Coordinates of C-alpha atoms in Angstrom, one line a residue:
M1 CA 0.0 0.0 -0.1
S2 CA 1.5 3.3 -1.0
D3 CA 1.8 6.2 1.4
Q4 CA 0.0 9.2 -0.3
K5 CA 1.6 11.6 2.2
V6 CA 5.2 11.0 1.3
Y7 CA 6.7 14.4 0.3
T8 CA 7.9 14.3 -3.3
D9 CA 8.5 18.0 -4.3
F10 CA 11.8 19.3 -3.2
K11 CA 12.2 22.1 -5.7
D12 CA 12.3 24.6 -2.7
D13 CA 13.1 22.2 0.2
M14 CA 16.3 20.6 1.6
T15 CA 16.6 16.9 0.9
Y16 CA 18.3 14.1 2.9
A17 CA 21.2 14.3 0.5
D18 CA 21.4 18.1 0.9
Y19 CA 21.5 17.8 4.6
L20 CA 24.3 15.3 4.7
S21 CA 26.4 16.9 1.8
L22 CA 26.2 13.4 0.0
D23 CA 27.4 14.8 -3.2
S24 CA 30.8 15.8 -1.6
L25 CA 30.9 12.9 0.8
L26 CA 30.3 10.1 -1.8
S27 CA 32.6 11.5 -4.4
S28 CA 35.6 11.5 -2.0
Q29 CA 36.5 7.9 -2.5
N30 CA 39.3 8.5 -5.3
R31 CA 41.1 5.4 -6.2
L32 CA 44.7 6.1 -7.3
S33 CA 45.4 2.7 -8.6
G34 CA 42.0 1.6 -10.1
H35 CA 42.4 -1.6 -8.0
H36 CA 39.0 -3.1 -6.8
D37 CA 40.2 -3.4 -3.1
E38 CA 41.5 0.2 -2.8
M39 CA 37.9 1.2 -2.4
L40 CA 37.7 -0.9 0.7
F41 CA 40.9 0.6 2.0
I42 CA 39.8 4.3 1.6
V43 CA 36.2 3.8 2.8
I44 CA 37.4 2.1 5.9
H45 CA 39.8 4.8 6.8
Q46 CA 37.3 7.7 6.0
V47 CA 34.6 5.9 8.2
S48 CA 37.1 5.7 11.0
E49 CA 38.0 9.4 10.6
L50 CA 34.3 10.2 11.0
W51 CA 34.0 8.0 14.1
M52 CA 37.0 9.7 15.6
K53 CA 35.6 13.3 14.9
L54 CA 32.6 12.1 16.9
I55 CA 34.8 10.7 19.7
I56 CA 36.6 14.2 19.8
H57 CA 33.4 16.0 19.9
E58 CA 32.2 13.7 22.8
I59 CA 35.4 13.8 24.9
Q60 CA 35.6 17.6 24.5
A61 CA 32.1 17.8 25.8
A62 CA 32.8 15.4 28.7
C63 CA 35.7 17.5 29.7
Q64 CA 33.6 20.7 29.9
S65 CA 30.7 18.9 31.7
L66 CA 33.2 17.6 34.3
K67 CA 34.6 21.2 34.8
E68 CA 31.1 22.3 35.4
N69 CA 30.3 19.5 37.7
Q70 CA 27.7 18.1 35.4
F71 CA 28.6 14.5 36.0
E72 CA 25.4 12.9 34.4
P73 CA 26.0 14.4 31.0
A74 CA 29.6 13.6 31.3
F75 CA 29.0 10.0 31.9
K76 CA 26.6 9.8 28.9
Q77 CA 29.2 11.4 26.7
L78 CA 31.9 9.1 27.8
A79 CA 29.7 6.0 27.5
R80 CA 29.0 7.1 24.0
V81 CA 32.8 7.2 23.3
S82 CA 33.0 3.6 24.3
K83 CA 30.2 2.7 21.9
I84 CA 32.0 4.5 19.0
Q85 CA 35.3 2.7 19.8
E86 CA 33.5 -0.6 19.5
Q87 CA 32.4 0.4 16.1
I88 CA 35.8 1.2 14.9
I89 CA 37.1 -1.9 16.1
K90 CA 34.5 -3.8 14.0
A91 CA 35.8 -1.8 11.1
W92 CA 39.2 -3.5 11.3
D93 CA 37.3 -6.7 10.9
V94 CA 36.1 -5.6 7.5
L95 CA 39.5 -4.4 6.5
A96 CA 41.0 -7.8 7.4
T97 CA 38.9 -9.4 4.6
M98 CA 41.8 -7.9 2.3
T99 CA 44.8 -10.3 1.7
P100 CA 48.4 -9.4 1.5
S101 CA 48.2 -10.1 -2.4
E102 CA 45.3 -7.7 -2.8
Y103 CA 47.0 -5.0 -0.7
I104 CA 50.4 -4.9 -2.5
E105 CA 48.6 -4.2 -5.8
F106 CA 47.9 -0.6 -4.7
R107 CA 50.1 0.0 -1.8
D108 CA 52.6 2.0 -3.8
S109 CA 49.9 4.4 -4.7
L110 CA 49.8 5.6 -1.1
G111 CA 53.2 7.0 -1.4
K112 CA 54.2 8.3 2.2
A113 CA 50.5 8.7 3.3
S114 CA 49.8 6.6 6.4
G115 CA 47.3 6.3 9.0
F116 CA 50.1 7.1 11.4
Q117 CA 49.7 10.8 10.3
S118 CA 46.0 11.0 11.4
Y119 CA 45.8 14.3 13.2
Q120 CA 42.4 13.2 14.8
Y121 CA 44.0 10.2 16.3
R122 CA 46.7 12.4 17.8
L123 CA 44.0 14.7 19.3
I124 CA 42.3 11.7 20.9
E125 CA 45.6 10.6 22.3
F126 CA 46.4 14.1 23.5
S127 CA 43.0 14.4 25.3
L128 CA 43.7 11.1 27.1
G129 CA 47.2 12.2 28.2
Y130 CA 49.5 10.3 25.7
K131 CA 51.9 12.8 24.3
I132 CA 55.1 12.4 22.5
P133 CA 57.1 15.4 21.6
H134 CA 58.5 14.6 18.1
I135 CA 55.1 13.8 16.7
L136 CA 54.0 17.4 16.2
K137 CA 56.7 17.7 13.5
I138 CA 54.6 15.6 11.1
Y139 CA 52.0 18.3 10.9
K140 CA 54.1 21.5 10.4
Q141 CA 53.1 21.8 6.8
D142 CA 49.5 22.6 7.7
Q143 CA 49.6 25.5 10.2
E144 CA 45.9 25.2 11.2
V145 CA 46.2 21.6 12.1
F146 CA 49.6 22.2 13.8
N147 CA 48.2 25.1 15.9
M148 CA 45.2 22.9 17.1
L149 CA 47.4 20.0 17.9
E150 CA 49.9 22.2 19.8
K151 CA 47.1 23.8 21.8
A152 CA 45.7 20.2 22.8
Y153 CA 49.3 19.1 23.5
H154 CA 49.7 21.8 26.2
S155 CA 46.2 21.5 27.6
K156 CA 44.8 19.3 30.4
G157 CA 43.7 16.0 29.3
L158 CA 40.6 14.1 30.5
Y159 CA 42.4 12.4 33.4
D160 CA 43.8 15.8 34.7
I161 CA 40.2 17.0 35.0
A162 CA 39.1 13.8 36.8
I163 CA 41.9 14.2 39.3
E164 CA 40.9 17.7 40.0
K165 CA 37.4 16.3 41.0
L166 CA 39.2 14.0 43.5
A167 CA 40.9 17.3 45.0
E168 CA 37.6 19.1 45.0
A169 CA 36.0 16.2 46.9
G170 CA 38.5 16.7 49.6
F171 CA 41.3 14.2 48.8
E172 CA 44.9 15.4 49.2
I173 CA 46.3 15.5 45.7
P174 CA 49.8 17.1 45.4
D175 CA 50.3 20.6 43.7
E176 CA 52.9 19.0 41.5
V177 CA 50.0 16.8 39.9
L178 CA 47.4 19.5 39.9
N179 CA 49.6 22.1 38.4
R180 CA 52.0 20.0 36.4
D181 CA 53.3 20.7 32.8
F182 CA 50.4 19.3 30.8
S183 CA 52.6 18.8 27.8
N184 CA 54.4 15.9 29.5
P185 CA 52.9 12.5 29.7
Y186 CA 51.1 11.7 33.0
Q187 CA 53.2 9.9 35.5
K188 CA 51.4 7.8 38.1
N189 CA 51.3 9.1 41.7
T190 CA 50.9 7.4 45.0
E191 CA 48.6 10.0 46.5
V192 CA 46.3 9.9 43.5
K193 CA 46.3 6.0 43.6
A194 CA 45.4 6.3 47.3
A195 CA 42.5 8.6 46.5
W196 CA 41.1 6.3 43.9
S197 CA 41.5 3.2 46.2
E198 CA 39.5 5.1 48.8
V199 CA 36.8 5.8 46.2
Y200 CA 36.5 2.1 45.5
K201 CA 36.7 0.9 49.1
D202 CA 33.8 3.3 50.0
S203 CA 31.8 3.5 46.6
Q204 CA 28.6 4.3 48.3
T205 CA 30.1 7.6 49.8
Y206 CA 31.9 8.3 46.6
W207 CA 29.4 7.1 44.1
T208 CA 29.7 9.8 41.6
L209 CA 33.6 9.6 41.5
Y210 CA 33.3 5.8 41.5
Q211 CA 31.0 6.0 38.3
L212 CA 33.5 8.4 36.8
A213 CA 36.5 6.0 37.4
E214 CA 34.7 3.1 35.8
K215 CA 33.8 5.2 32.8
L216 CA 37.5 5.9 32.4
V217 CA 38.3 2.3 32.6
D218 CA 35.7 1.4 30.1
L219 CA 37.2 3.9 27.6
E220 CA 40.7 2.8 28.2
D221 CA 39.8 -0.9 27.9
W222 CA 38.1 -0.2 24.5
H223 CA 41.0 2.0 23.3
Q224 CA 43.4 -0.8 24.0
Q225 CA 41.2 -3.4 22.1
W226 CA 41.1 -0.8 19.3
R227 CA 45.0 -0.7 19.4
F228 CA 45.2 -4.5 19.5
R229 CA 42.8 -5.0 16.7
H230 CA 44.6 -2.4 14.6
M231 CA 47.9 -4.1 15.3
K232 CA 46.8 -7.6 14.3
T233 CA 45.0 -6.3 11.1
V234 CA 48.3 -4.7 10.0
E235 CA 50.2 -7.7 10.9
R236 CA 47.9 -9.9 8.9
I237 CA 48.1 -7.7 5.8
I238 CA 51.7 -6.5 5.7
G239 CA 53.4 -8.6 8.3
F240 CA 56.5 -6.7 9.8
K241 CA 57.1 -4.5 6.9
K242 CA 57.7 -0.7 7.7
G243 CA 54.6 1.5 7.5
T244 CA 54.2 3.7 4.3
G245 CA 54.7 6.8 6.6
G246 CA 58.1 5.4 7.8
S247 CA 57.1 4.1 11.1
S248 CA 58.1 0.6 12.3
G249 CA 54.5 -0.7 11.5
V250 CA 53.5 -3.5 13.6
N251 CA 56.5 -3.1 16.0
Y252 CA 55.3 0.4 16.8
L253 CA 51.7 -0.7 17.3
K254 CA 52.8 -3.4 19.6
S255 CA 55.0 -0.9 21.8
V256 CA 52.0 1.2 22.6
L257 CA 50.0 -1.7 23.9
D258 CA 51.6 -1.4 27.3
S259 CA 51.0 2.1 27.9
Y260 CA 48.2 3.4 30.2
F261 CA 46.2 6.6 30.2
F262 CA 44.8 6.1 33.7
P263 CA 47.4 3.9 35.5
E264 CA 46.2 4.3 39.1
L265 CA 42.8 2.9 38.1
W266 CA 44.5 -0.3 36.8
D267 CA 47.0 -0.6 39.6
L268 CA 44.6 -0.3 42.4
R269 CA 42.7 -3.4 41.3
T270 CA 45.6 -5.7 42.3
E271 CA 45.6 -4.2 45.8
L272 CA 41.8 -4.1 46.6

């Protein structure tokens, strides 16, 4: 049965395609080799960049919510980040359907372009406290991107704001933690661990901070799964070859698996 009320005259109205800018979005998959599987490679990476854009949007909103002591919105935003991370992990499963024989047919077309250069991924890492000094050099040719990354590099991360919430709740947090140089990677601290341990031991009293801690653990857990799935997909397709951007490829991806954004939240689990 047809629906007689379906709107069909769009001469003066915006369409679905207009709203989503589908003309530009769907014309951005430009294969350089003409090889069939290059389309898969492009789409997977573009989809991942769109998801990362949303991750950044939600993390920035969560940071602002926490600064304003709006915990419930922050929890919603961080929970959404974890769900997005799950989607990106699934994307690697699709890319893994491409074999080494298929990838080498168009790999040279990438030149020195590499996912290692994703500035959005760097923004995510910076917001979570993982900062490497030399990485900014990659982006110097684009001043707007460089300025954005440099600002994030010197700014507080999500965990720094969470630690401030501990201090505001009355826990003794050292000044060198609260007012540290935020361009340096976070180093775990015994007083911070003691504060989080107290939160976990008396979760009913500190229920809001307890929920915040678990949201952070969720986020890091999913991020580590993302890293691992990325590493195994790359190993499956190119083995231990160097990345197109000059990185060590799988060896680099393996090296970051043991790094933690929120170390005290993991360490305290052994001691509880």
